[in-house]
Coordinates of C-alpha atoms in Angstrom, one line a residue:
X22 CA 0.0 0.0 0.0
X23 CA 2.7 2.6 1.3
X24 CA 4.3 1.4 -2.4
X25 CA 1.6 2.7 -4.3
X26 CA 1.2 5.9 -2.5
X27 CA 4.7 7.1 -3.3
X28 CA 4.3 6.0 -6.6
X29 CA 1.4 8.3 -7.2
X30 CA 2.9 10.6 -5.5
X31 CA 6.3 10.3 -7.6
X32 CA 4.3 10.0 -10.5
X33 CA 2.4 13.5 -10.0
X34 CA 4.7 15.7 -9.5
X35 CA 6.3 14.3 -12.9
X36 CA 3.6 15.2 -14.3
X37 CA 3.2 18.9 -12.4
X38 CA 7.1 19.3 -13.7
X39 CA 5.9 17.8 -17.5
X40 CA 3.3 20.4 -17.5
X41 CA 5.0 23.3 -16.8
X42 CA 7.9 22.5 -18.7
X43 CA 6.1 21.9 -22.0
X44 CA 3.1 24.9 -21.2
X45 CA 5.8 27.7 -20.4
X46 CA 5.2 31.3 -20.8
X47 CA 5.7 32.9 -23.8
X48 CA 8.5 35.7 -24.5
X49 CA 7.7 39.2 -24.2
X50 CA 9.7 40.6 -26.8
X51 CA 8.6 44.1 -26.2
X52 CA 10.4 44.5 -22.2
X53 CA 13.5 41.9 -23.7
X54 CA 16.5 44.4 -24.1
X55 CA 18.1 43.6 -27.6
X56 CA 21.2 42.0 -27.8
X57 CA 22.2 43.8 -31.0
X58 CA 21.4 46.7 -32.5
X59 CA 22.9 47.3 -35.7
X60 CA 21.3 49.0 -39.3
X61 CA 19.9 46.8 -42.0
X62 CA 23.0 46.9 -43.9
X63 CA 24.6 45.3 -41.5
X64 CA 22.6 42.4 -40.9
X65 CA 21.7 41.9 -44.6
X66 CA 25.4 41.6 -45.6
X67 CA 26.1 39.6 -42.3
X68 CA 23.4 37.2 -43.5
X69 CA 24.4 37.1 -46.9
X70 CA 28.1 36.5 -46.6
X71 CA 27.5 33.5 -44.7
X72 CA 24.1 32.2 -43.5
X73 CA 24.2 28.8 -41.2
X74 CA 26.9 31.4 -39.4
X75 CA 24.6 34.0 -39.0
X76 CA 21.8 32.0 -38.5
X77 CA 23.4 30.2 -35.1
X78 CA 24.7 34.1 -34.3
X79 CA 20.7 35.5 -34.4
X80 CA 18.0 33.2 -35.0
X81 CA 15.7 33.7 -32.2
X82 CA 17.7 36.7 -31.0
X83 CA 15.9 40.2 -30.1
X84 CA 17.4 42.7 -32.3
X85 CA 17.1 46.4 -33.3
X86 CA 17.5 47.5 -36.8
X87 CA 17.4 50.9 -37.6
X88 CA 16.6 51.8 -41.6
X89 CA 14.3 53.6 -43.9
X90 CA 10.9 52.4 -44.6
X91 CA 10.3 50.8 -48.2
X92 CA 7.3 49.2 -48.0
X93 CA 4.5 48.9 -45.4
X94 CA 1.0 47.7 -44.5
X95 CA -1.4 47.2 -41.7
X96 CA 0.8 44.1 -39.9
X97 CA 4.3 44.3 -41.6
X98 CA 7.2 47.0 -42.7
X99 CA 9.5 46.4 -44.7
X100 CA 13.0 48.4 -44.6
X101 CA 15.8 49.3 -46.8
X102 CA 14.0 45.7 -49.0
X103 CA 16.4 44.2 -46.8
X104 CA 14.3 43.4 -43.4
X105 CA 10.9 42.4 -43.1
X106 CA 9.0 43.6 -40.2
X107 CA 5.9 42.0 -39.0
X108 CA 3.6 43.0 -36.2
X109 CA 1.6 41.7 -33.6
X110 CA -0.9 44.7 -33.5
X111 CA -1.9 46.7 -36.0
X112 CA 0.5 49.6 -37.3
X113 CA -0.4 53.5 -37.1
X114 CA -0.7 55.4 -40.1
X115 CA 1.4 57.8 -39.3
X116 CA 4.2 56.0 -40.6
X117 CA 5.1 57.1 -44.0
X118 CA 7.4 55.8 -46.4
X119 CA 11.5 56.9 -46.7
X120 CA 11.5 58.0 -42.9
X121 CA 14.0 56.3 -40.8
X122 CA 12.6 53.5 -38.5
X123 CA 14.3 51.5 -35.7
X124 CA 12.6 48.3 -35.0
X125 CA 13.0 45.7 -32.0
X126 CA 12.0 42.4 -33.2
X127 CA 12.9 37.9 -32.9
X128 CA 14.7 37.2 -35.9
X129 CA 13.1 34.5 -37.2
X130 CA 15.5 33.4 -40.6
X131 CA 16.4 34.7 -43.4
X132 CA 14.6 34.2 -47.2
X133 CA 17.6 33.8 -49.5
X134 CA 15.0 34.1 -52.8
X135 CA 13.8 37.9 -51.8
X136 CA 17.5 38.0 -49.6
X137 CA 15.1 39.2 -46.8
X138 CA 15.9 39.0 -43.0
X139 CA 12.5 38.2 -41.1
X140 CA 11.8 39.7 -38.1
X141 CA 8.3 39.0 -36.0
X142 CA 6.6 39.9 -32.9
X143 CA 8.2 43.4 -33.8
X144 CA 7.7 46.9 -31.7
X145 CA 8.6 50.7 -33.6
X146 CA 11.4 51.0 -30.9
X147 CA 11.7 55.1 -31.7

């Protein structure tokens, strides 16, 4: 009997420690401080000089880019056609295009076919 209790017992609090382990809390990207902050040239060239080394350098890394906007919509910027922004919430419209921008985003790879760096869950850091 005293057997089967501290094996239920055992066997809970595996499963407590399972559940919080696998259900943890997501990252706030927008209170994380970056751990580089660098302009779009930089990472673009850094990413296109060598990628599996850049990857293992920032993939999953919160950045800030600073550049000028090229493209934009409601979820997603787009600077220098070198780093794509995408939002969690909707962007103001007071953005406009060719005014300089600095970003704090999760790089989340790169897109060697539009030689794109992707950034999400992405905050207008000015």
């Amino acid at each position: 009997m005293r057997k089967r209790i501290i094996i239920l017992i055992v066997l809970a609090i595996g499963l407590i420690i399972g559940y919080n382990y696998i259900y943890q809390d997501h990252r706030d990207i927008e209170s994380e401080n970056a751990k580089y902050k660098m302009t779009t040239s930089d990472i673009a060239l850094s990413f296109s000089e060598n990628i599996s080394e850049s990857e293992a350098k920032y993939l999953n890394t919160t950045i800030e880019v600073v550049g000028k906007i090229s493209e934009s919509d409601s979820h997603s910027i787009t600077l220098d056609d070198k780093v794509f922004c995408q939002f969690t919430n909707a962007i103001q419209n007071t953005i406009k295009p060719n005014s300089q921008l600095k970003v704090k985003g999760r790089v989340i790879g790169y897109d060697d076919l539009l030689e794109q760096v992707k950034l999400d869950q992405c905050i207008i850091a000015n």
